[in-house]
CSV table of C-alpha atoms in Angstrom, one decimal:
chain,number,residue,atom,x,y,z
P,1,UNK,CA,-13.9,34.0,27.5
P,2,UNK,CA,-15.4,30.9,26.0
P,3,UNK,CA,-12.0,29.6,25.2
P,4,UNK,CA,-11.0,30.1,28.8
P,5,UNK,CA,-14.1,28.4,30.1
P,6,UNK,CA,-13.6,25.4,27.8
P,7,UNK,CA,-10.0,25.2,29.1
P,8,UNK,CA,-11.4,25.3,32.7
P,9,UNK,CA,-13.7,22.4,32.1
P,10,UNK,CA,-11.2,20.1,30.4
P,11,UNK,CA,-7.8,21.1,32.0
P,12,UNK,CA,-6.3,19.8,35.3
P,13,UNK,CA,-6.6,21.6,38.6
P,14,UNK,CA,-3.1,23.2,38.4
P,15,UNK,CA,-3.9,24.6,35.0
P,16,UNK,CA,-7.1,26.1,36.4
P,17,UNK,CA,-5.2,27.7,39.3
P,18,UNK,CA,-2.6,29.1,37.0
P,19,UNK,CA,-5.1,30.7,34.8
P,20,UNK,CA,-7.0,32.2,37.7
P,21,UNK,CA,-3.7,33.5,39.1
P,22,UNK,CA,-2.7,35.1,35.8
P,23,UNK,CA,-6.1,36.8,35.3
P,24,UNK,CA,-6.1,38.1,38.9
P,25,UNK,CA,-2.6,39.6,38.6
P,26,UNK,CA,-3.5,41.3,35.3
P,27,UNK,CA,-6.6,42.8,36.9
P,28,UNK,CA,-4.7,43.9,40.0
P,29,UNK,CA,-1.8,45.4,38.1
P,30,UNK,CA,-4.4,47.3,36.0
P,31,UNK,CA,-6.2,48.6,39.1
P,32,UNK,CA,-3.4,49.1,41.5
P,33,UNK,CA,-1.6,52.1,40.0
P,34,UNK,CA,-4.9,53.9,39.7
P,35,UNK,CA,-5.4,53.6,43.5
P,36,UNK,CA,-1.8,54.1,44.8
P,37,UNK,CA,-1.0,57.0,42.6
P,38,UNK,CA,0.8,59.1,45.2
P,39,UNK,CA,4.2,60.4,44.2
P,40,UNK,CA,6.9,59.7,46.8
P,41,UNK,CA,9.6,62.2,47.3
P,42,UNK,CA,13.0,61.3,48.8
P,43,UNK,CA,15.5,63.7,50.3
P,44,UNK,CA,18.0,63.2,53.0
P,45,UNK,CA,17.1,63.6,56.7
P,46,UNK,CA,20.0,65.8,57.7
P,47,UNK,CA,23.0,67.3,56.0
P,48,UNK,CA,26.1,68.4,57.8
P,49,UNK,CA,28.5,70.8,56.2
P,50,UNK,CA,31.4,73.2,57.2
P,51,UNK,CA,31.2,76.9,56.9
P,52,UNK,CA,32.4,78.1,53.5
P,53,UNK,CA,31.9,74.8,51.8
P,54,UNK,CA,29.3,73.7,49.3
P,55,UNK,CA,26.6,71.3,50.0
P,56,UNK,CA,24.4,69.3,47.6
P,57,UNK,CA,20.8,68.8,48.6
P,58,UNK,CA,19.5,65.8,46.8
P,59,UNK,CA,15.8,65.3,45.9
P,60,UNK,CA,14.4,62.4,43.9
P,61,UNK,CA,11.0,60.9,43.5
P,62,UNK,CA,9.2,57.8,42.6
P,63,UNK,CA,6.1,57.8,40.5
P,64,UNK,CA,4.1,55.1,38.8
P,65,UNK,CA,3.7,57.2,35.7
P,66,UNK,CA,6.3,57.8,33.1
P,67,UNK,CA,8.2,61.1,33.5
P,68,UNK,CA,6.2,63.7,31.7
P,69,UNK,CA,7.5,66.9,30.1
P,70,UNK,CA,5.7,69.0,32.7
P,71,UNK,CA,7.6,67.6,35.7
P,72,UNK,CA,8.2,70.3,38.3
P,73,UNK,CA,10.6,70.6,41.2
P,74,UNK,CA,10.4,73.3,43.8
P,75,UNK,CA,12.5,74.0,46.9
P,76,UNK,CA,11.5,76.1,49.8
P,77,UNK,CA,13.6,77.2,52.7
P,78,UNK,CA,12.6,77.8,56.3
P,79,UNK,CA,15.4,79.3,58.6
P,80,UNK,CA,15.9,77.8,62.0
P,81,UNK,CA,13.6,79.4,64.5
P,82,UNK,CA,11.4,81.0,61.9
P,83,UNK,CA,7.9,80.0,60.9
P,84,UNK,CA,7.9,81.4,57.4
P,85,UNK,CA,9.3,79.7,54.4
P,86,UNK,CA,10.4,81.2,51.2
P,87,UNK,CA,10.6,79.7,47.8
P,88,UNK,CA,14.2,79.5,46.5
P,89,UNK,CA,14.1,77.2,43.5
P,90,UNK,CA,11.6,76.2,40.8
P,91,UNK,CA,12.0,74.0,37.8
P,92,UNK,CA,9.2,73.9,35.3
P,93,UNK,CA,8.7,73.5,31.6
P,94,UNK,CA,12.3,72.4,31.1
P,95,UNK,CA,13.7,75.6,32.7
P,96,UNK,CA,15.3,76.0,36.1
P,97,UNK,CA,14.6,79.3,38.0
P,98,UNK,CA,17.0,80.0,40.9
P,99,UNK,CA,16.8,82.4,43.7
P,100,UNK,CA,17.9,85.9,42.6
P,101,UNK,CA,16.5,88.1,45.4
P,102,UNK,CA,16.5,86.0,48.5
P,103,UNK,CA,19.2,84.7,50.9
P,104,UNK,CA,20.7,82.4,48.3
P,105,UNK,CA,21.1,84.7,45.3
P,106,UNK,CA,24.2,83.9,43.3
P,107,UNK,CA,24.8,80.9,45.5
P,108,UNK,CA,22.3,78.4,44.2
P,109,UNK,CA,22.8,76.1,41.3
P,110,UNK,CA,20.7,73.4,39.8
P,111,UNK,CA,22.6,70.1,39.5
P,112,UNK,CA,19.8,67.7,39.0
P,113,UNK,CA,18.6,65.7,36.0
P,114,UNK,CA,14.8,65.9,35.7
P,115,UNK,CA,14.8,63.1,33.1
P,116,UNK,CA,16.3,60.9,35.7
P,117,UNK,CA,13.9,62.1,38.5
P,118,UNK,CA,16.7,64.0,40.1
P,119,UNK,CA,16.0,67.5,41.4
P,120,UNK,CA,19.1,68.2,43.4
P,121,UNK,CA,20.5,71.7,44.1
P,122,UNK,CA,23.9,72.9,45.1
P,123,UNK,CA,24.4,75.7,47.6
P,124,UNK,CA,27.8,77.3,47.6
P,125,UNK,CA,29.8,79.1,50.3
P,126,UNK,CA,27.7,78.2,53.3
P,127,UNK,CA,27.3,80.5,56.3
P,128,UNK,CA,25.8,80.0,59.8
P,129,UNK,CA,22.6,81.8,58.6
P,130,UNK,CA,21.9,79.0,56.2
P,131,UNK,CA,20.9,76.6,59.1
P,132,UNK,CA,17.4,75.6,58.5
P,133,UNK,CA,15.0,73.2,56.8
P,134,UNK,CA,14.8,72.8,53.0
P,135,UNK,CA,11.7,71.2,51.5
P,136,UNK,CA,11.5,69.6,48.1
P,137,UNK,CA,8.3,69.2,46.3
P,138,UNK,CA,8.1,67.4,43.0
P,139,UNK,CA,5.1,66.9,40.7
P,140,UNK,CA,4.8,64.6,37.8
P,141,UNK,CA,1.5,65.4,36.0
P,142,UNK,CA,-0.9,63.7,36.2
P,143,UNK,CA,0.7,62.2,39.3
P,144,UNK,CA,0.5,65.2,41.6
P,145,UNK,CA,-0.7,63.9,44.9
P,146,UNK,CA,2.3,63.6,47.3
P,147,UNK,CA,4.0,64.8,50.4
P,148,UNK,CA,6.9,67.1,50.2
P,149,UNK,CA,10.0,65.9,51.9
P,150,UNK,CA,12.4,68.0,54.1
P,151,UNK,CA,16.1,67.9,54.8
P,152,UNK,CA,17.7,69.8,57.6
P,153,UNK,CA,20.9,71.6,57.0
P,154,UNK,CA,23.4,72.0,59.9
P,155,UNK,CA,26.4,74.2,59.3
P,156,UNK,CA,29.4,73.7,61.6
P,157,UNK,CA,32.6,75.4,62.2
P,158,UNK,CA,34.4,72.1,62.7
P,159,UNK,CA,32.8,68.8,61.7
P,160,UNK,CA,32.0,66.9,64.9
P,161,UNK,CA,33.0,63.3,65.2
P,162,UNK,CA,29.9,61.3,64.4
P,163,UNK,CA,28.6,59.2,67.2
P,164,UNK,CA,30.1,55.8,67.3
P,165,UNK,CA,32.7,56.1,64.5
P,166,UNK,CA,35.7,55.8,66.7
P,167,UNK,CA,34.0,53.2,68.9
P,168,UNK,CA,33.2,51.1,65.9
P,169,UNK,CA,36.6,51.5,64.5
P,170,UNK,CA,38.3,50.3,67.7
P,171,UNK,CA,36.1,47.3,68.1
P,172,UNK,CA,36.3,46.3,64.4
P,173,UNK,CA,40.0,46.6,64.1
P,174,UNK,CA,40.8,44.6,67.2
P,175,UNK,CA,38.3,41.9,66.5
P,176,UNK,CA,39.5,41.8,62.9
P,177,UNK,CA,43.1,41.4,64.0
P,178,UNK,CA,42.1,38.6,66.4
P,179,UNK,CA,40.4,36.7,63.6
P,180,UNK,CA,43.3,37.3,61.3
P,181,UNK,CA,45.8,36.0,63.9
P,182,UNK,CA,43.8,32.9,64.6
P,183,UNK,CA,43.3,32.1,60.9
P,184,UNK,CA,47.0,32.6,60.2
P,185,UNK,CA,47.9,30.3,63.2
P,186,UNK,CA,45.7,27.5,62.1
P,187,UNK,CA,46.8,27.9,58.5
P,188,UNK,CA,50.5,27.6,59.4
P,189,UNK,CA,49.7,24.6,61.6
P,190,UNK,CA,47.9,23.0,58.7
P,191,UNK,CA,50.7,23.7,56.2
P,192,UNK,CA,53.4,22.4,58.5
P,193,UNK,CA,51.4,19.3,59.3
P,194,UNK,CA,51.0,18.6,55.6
P,195,UNK,CA,54.7,19.0,54.9
P,196,UNK,CA,55.5,16.7,57.8
P,197,UNK,CA,53.0,14.2,56.5
P,198,UNK,CA,54.5,14.1,53.0
P,199,UNK,CA,58.0,13.7,54.5
P,200,UNK,CA,56.6,10.8,56.6
P,201,UNK,CA,55.2,9.2,53.5
P,202,UNK,CA,58.4,9.6,51.4
P,203,UNK,CA,60.5,8.0,54.1
P,204,UNK,CA,58.2,5.1,54.6
P,205,UNK,CA,60.4,2.7,52.6
P,206,UNK,CA,63.5,3.2,54.8
P,207,UNK,CA,64.0,1.7,58.3
P,208,UNK,CA,61.1,3.2,60.2
P,209,UNK,CA,62.6,3.2,63.7
P,210,UNK,CA,65.8,5.1,62.9
P,211,UNK,CA,64.1,7.3,60.4
P,212,UNK,CA,61.4,8.4,62.7
P,213,UNK,CA,63.7,9.1,65.6
P,214,UNK,CA,66.1,11.1,63.5
P,215,UNK,CA,63.3,13.1,61.9
P,216,UNK,CA,61.7,13.9,65.2
P,217,UNK,CA,65.0,14.8,66.8
P,218,UNK,CA,65.6,17.3,64.0
P,219,UNK,CA,62.1,18.8,64.5
P,220,UNK,CA,62.2,19.2,68.2
P,221,UNK,CA,63.7,22.5,69.1
P,222,UNK,CA,66.5,22.5,71.8
P,223,UNK,CA,64.5,22.2,75.0
P,224,UNK,CA,65.8,23.5,78.3
P,225,UNK,CA,66.4,20.5,80.6
P,226,UNK,CA,63.9,21.7,83.2
P,227,UNK,CA,60.8,20.9,81.2
P,228,UNK,CA,60.0,17.5,82.6
P,229,UNK,CA,56.8,16.8,84.6
P,230,UNK,CA,57.5,16.5,88.3
P,231,UNK,CA,56.3,12.9,88.6
P,232,UNK,CA,59.2,11.8,86.3
P,233,UNK,CA,57.0,10.8,83.4
P,234,UNK,CA,57.7,11.9,79.9
P,235,UNK,CA,55.8,15.1,79.1
P,236,UNK,CA,53.1,14.5,76.5
P,237,UNK,CA,54.6,16.6,73.8
P,238,UNK,CA,57.7,14.4,73.2
P,239,UNK,CA,56.7,12.1,70.3
P,240,UNK,CA,58.4,9.0,71.6
P,241,UNK,CA,55.4,8.1,73.5
P,242,UNK,CA,53.3,7.4,70.4
P,243,UNK,CA,52.7,3.7,69.6
P,244,UNK,CA,54.8,2.2,66.8
P,245,UNK,CA,51.7,1.3,64.7
P,246,UNK,CA,50.8,4.8,63.7
P,247,UNK,CA,52.2,5.8,60.3
P,248,UNK,CA,51.2,9.4,60.7
P,249,UNK,CA,53.1,11.4,63.3
P,250,UNK,CA,51.3,14.1,65.3
P,251,UNK,CA,53.1,17.4,65.1
P,252,UNK,CA,50.2,19.5,66.4
P,253,UNK,CA,51.1,19.3,70.1
P,254,UNK,CA,54.7,19.7,69.1
P,255,UNK,CA,54.0,23.0,67.3
P,256,UNK,CA,51.7,24.2,70.1
P,257,UNK,CA,54.5,23.9,72.8
P,258,UNK,CA,57.3,25.0,70.5
P,259,UNK,CA,55.3,28.1,69.5
P,260,UNK,CA,54.8,29.1,73.1
P,261,UNK,CA,58.2,28.1,74.5
P,262,UNK,CA,60.1,30.2,72.0
I,1,UNK,CA,36.9,19.5,90.6
I,2,UNK,CA,36.1,22.3,93.0
I,3,UNK,CA,38.8,24.4,91.7
I,4,UNK,CA,37.4,24.0,88.2
I,5,UNK,CA,33.9,25.0,89.4
I,6,UNK,CA,35.3,27.9,91.3
I,7,UNK,CA,37.2,29.2,88.3
I,8,UNK,CA,34.2,28.9,86.1
I,9,UNK,CA,32.0,30.7,88.6
I,10,UNK,CA,34.6,33.4,89.0
I,11,UNK,CA,34.8,33.8,85.2
I,12,UNK,CA,31.0,34.0,84.9
I,13,UNK,CA,30.9,36.6,87.7
I,14,UNK,CA,33.5,38.7,85.9
I,15,UNK,CA,31.4,38.5,82.7
I,16,UNK,CA,28.4,39.7,84.5
I,17,UNK,CA,30.2,42.5,86.3
I,18,UNK,CA,31.7,43.7,83.0
I,19,UNK,CA,28.4,43.7,81.3
I,20,UNK,CA,26.8,45.7,84.1
I,21,UNK,CA,29.7,48.2,83.9
I,22,UNK,CA,29.3,48.5,80.2
I,23,UNK,CA,25.6,48.7,79.9
I,24,UNK,CA,24.4,50.6,82.9
I,25,UNK,CA,24.8,54.4,82.6
I,26,UNK,CA,26.2,55.0,86.0
I,27,UNK,CA,29.9,55.8,85.8
I,28,UNK,CA,29.2,59.3,87.3
I,29,UNK,CA,26.4,60.0,89.6
I,30,UNK,CA,25.2,63.3,91.1
I,31,UNK,CA,22.1,64.0,93.2
I,32,UNK,CA,19.8,64.3,90.2
I,33,UNK,CA,21.6,62.6,87.4
I,34,UNK,CA,23.2,59.3,86.5
I,35,UNK,CA,25.4,59.5,83.5
I,36,UNK,CA,27.9,58.1,81.3
I,37,UNK,CA,29.2,56.0,78.6
I,38,UNK,CA,26.0,56.0,76.5
I,39,UNK,CA,23.6,58.6,77.8
I,40,UNK,CA,22.5,60.7,80.7
I,41,UNK,CA,19.6,60.0,83.0
I,42,UNK,CA,18.3,63.1,84.7
I,43,UNK,CA,15.7,63.3,87.4
I,44,UNK,CA,13.4,66.3,86.9
I,45,UNK,CA,10.5,66.5,89.4
I,46,UNK,CA,10.3,62.7,90.2
I,47,UNK,CA,10.6,61.7,86.5
I,48,UNK,CA,13.6,60.2,85.0
I,49,UNK,CA,14.5,61.4,81.5
I,50,UNK,CA,17.1,60.2,79.1
I,51,UNK,CA,19.3,62.6,77.2
I,52,UNK,CA,22.2,62.3,74.9
I,53,UNK,CA,25.7,63.2,76.1
I,54,UNK,CA,26.7,66.7,75.3
I,55,UNK,CA,29.9,68.6,75.7
I,56,UNK,CA,32.1,65.6,76.2
I,57,UNK,CA,35.4,65.1,74.3
I,58,UNK,CA,34.0,62.8,71.7
I,59,UNK,CA,37.2,61.0,70.9
I,60,UNK,CA,37.9,60.0,74.5
I,61,UNK,CA,34.3,59.0,75.1
I,62,UNK,CA,34.2,56.8,72.1
I,63,UNK,CA,37.5,55.2,72.9
I,64,UNK,CA,36.2,54.3,76.4
I,65,UNK,CA,33.1,52.9,74.8
I,66,UNK,CA,35.1,50.9,72.3
I,67,UNK,CA,37.5,49.4,74.8
I,68,UNK,CA,34.9,48.6,77.4
I,69,UNK,CA,32.9,46.7,74.8
I,70,UNK,CA,36.0,44.9,73.7
I,71,UNK,CA,36.7,43.9,77.3
I,72,UNK,CA,33.3,42.2,77.5
I,73,UNK,CA,33.8,40.5,74.1
I,74,UNK,CA,37.2,39.1,75.0
I,75,UNK,CA,36.1,37.9,78.5
I,76,UNK,CA,33.1,36.0,77.0
I,77,UNK,CA,35.3,34.6,74.3
I,78,UNK,CA,37.8,33.5,76.9
I,79,UNK,CA,35.1,31.7,78.8
I,80,UNK,CA,34.1,29.7,75.7
I,81,UNK,CA,37.7,29.0,74.8
I,82,UNK,CA,38.4,27.8,78.3
I,83,UNK,CA,35.5,25.4,78.2
I,84,UNK,CA,36.7,24.1,74.8
I,85,UNK,CA,40.2,23.7,76.0
I,86,UNK,CA,39.0,21.7,78.9
I,87,UNK,CA,38.2,19.0,76.4
I,88,UNK,CA,40.8,19.4,73.7
I,89,UNK,CA,44.0,20.3,75.6
I,90,UNK,CA,46.5,17.5,76.1
I,91,UNK,CA,47.3,16.6,79.7
I,92,UNK,CA,49.8,18.8,81.5
I,93,UNK,CA,49.5,21.8,79.3
I,94,UNK,CA,48.6,25.3,80.3
I,95,UNK,CA,45.5,27.2,79.0
I,96,UNK,CA,47.6,29.7,77.1
I,97,UNK,CA,45.0,30.8,74.5
I,98,UNK,CA,42.4,31.4,77.3
I,99,UNK,CA,45.0,33.3,79.3
I,100,UNK,CA,45.9,35.5,76.3
I,101,UNK,CA,42.3,36.4,75.6
I,102,UNK,CA,41.7,37.2,79.2
I,103,UNK,CA,44.9,39.3,79.3
I,104,UNK,CA,43.6,41.3,76.4
I,105,UNK,CA,40.3,41.8,78.2
I,106,UNK,CA,42.2,42.9,81.3
I,107,UNK,CA,44.2,45.5,79.3
I,108,UNK,CA,41.0,46.7,77.6
I,109,UNK,CA,39.1,47.4,80.8
I,110,UNK,CA,42.2,48.9,82.4
I,111,UNK,CA,42.5,51.3,79.4
I,112,UNK,CA,38.8,52.2,79.6
I,113,UNK,CA,38.8,52.9,83.3
I,114,UNK,CA,42.1,54.8,83.2
I,115,UNK,CA,41.0,57.0,80.3
I,116,UNK,CA,37.7,57.7,82.0
I,117,UNK,CA,39.4,58.6,85.2
I,118,UNK,CA,41.9,60.9,83.5
I,119,UNK,CA,39.7,62.7,81.0
I,120,UNK,CA,36.2,63.0,82.4
I,121,UNK,CA,34.9,64.9,85.4
I,122,UNK,CA,38.4,66.2,86.3
I,123,UNK,CA,37.1,69.5,87.7
I,124,UNK,CA,34.6,69.1,90.5
I,125,UNK,CA,31.8,71.1,88.9
I,126,UNK,CA,28.8,68.8,89.2
I,127,UNK,CA,29.3,67.8,92.8
I,128,UNK,CA,28.9,64.1,92.2
I,129,UNK,CA,30.8,61.0,92.6
I,130,UNK,CA,31.7,57.8,90.7
I,131,UNK,CA,28.8,55.5,90.3
I,132,UNK,CA,28.5,51.7,90.6
I,133,UNK,CA,29.4,51.1,87.0
I,134,UNK,CA,32.8,52.8,87.5
I,135,UNK,CA,33.5,50.8,90.6
I,136,UNK,CA,32.5,47.5,88.9
I,137,UNK,CA,34.8,48.4,86.1
I,138,UNK,CA,37.8,48.5,88.4
I,139,UNK,CA,36.7,45.4,90.2
I,140,UNK,CA,36.4,43.6,86.9
I,141,UNK,CA,40.0,44.8,86.1
I,142,UNK,CA,41.2,43.0,89.3
I,143,UNK,CA,39.2,39.9,88.6
I,144,UNK,CA,40.4,39.7,85.0
I,145,UNK,CA,43.9,40.1,86.1
I,146,UNK,CA,43.5,37.3,88.6
I,147,UNK,CA,41.9,35.1,86.0
I,148,UNK,CA,44.7,35.8,83.5
I,149,UNK,CA,47.3,34.7,86.0
I,150,UNK,CA,45.3,31.7,86.9
I,151,UNK,CA,45.0,30.5,83.3
I,152,UNK,CA,48.6,31.1,82.5
I,153,UNK,CA,49.7,29.0,85.5
I,154,UNK,CA,47.1,26.3,85.7
I,155,UNK,CA,47.9,23.0,84.1
I,156,UNK,CA,45.4,20.6,82.8
I,157,UNK,CA,45.2,17.4,84.8
I,158,UNK,CA,43.3,14.1,84.0
């Protein structure tokens, strides 16, 4: 403490602030777990399954303490429309005890890993009478204060289409195709423009006038003779209009019309 | 100048009508309920309550939902592309890209309205009629078709 105090008197203001911060965080980290010691349990919200299939009900927890050897998991089941719940599974002292008298005898299996905070169970061969709420309660001594979490099981004859799956698929696919088409279009335009640019540069040494006319005649696709503006002027896509001074030709409008005229 | 303003106003009107047709749950209206596309409003003793849609063929309902949303998206895109093409298109050319987007929007709203007409409320059990969203959907189809033809014919001047 004396060392710290001496540091405080001689050091700069930032050093002081840092020291205070470090001390405060140590104190808070030391205190905090003691106060927020509740264990939090996570299960799903709802599980959908088909008749005759198997379903895995997952349960895991978060605890500030290390996993003790006395960690316990217990599952209880409350059928739909009933107010009583029965216990169907208990794991304690390293041993799993499954239901051997109730509605799930011979159908319940422990598939969790307590060392990894996983207390999941597997129910096989579902039937419509298995509709109900399953509650998982986990305890990690000395961390025992917590709220059990419930998952609702719904058993269907035929799995219904979940809300919005088809809607989202339609919207996503069409918009994705649109983006793809636009990207491909601009990519091809860019590539062809680059190729024409390099051609332009390579023929720069030869007679410019004849060379440019020939090249542009080759590139223009055979146009039907009716495509001329009504006022007798040259349509803007013919490249002859461009001034002599430009060394780079503009194939973009060319491509645009040729693409849509074909 | 006036034609341009008229086209833009028409396009914005189409966007608004499409949005109302998509969002408002009034494709089918009975005495005490207003339903469809996303949920069902029911009037029980002077209080409106919102319920989820039950007992509808899910695949057809979701395809109507998807295509009607796509129609809105493409119409709005076409508006922005039109405004962009006003500045970038060389003189004398047609607004092809805008026309294609608007055509896709037209096809989408046509698909949505047709599927809805064919597959929902085909037997007259609930004694209701088509609501304002349904009517607006068909009106939007006509307007988008008109706009498509306009964009594919119009040439840029000046």
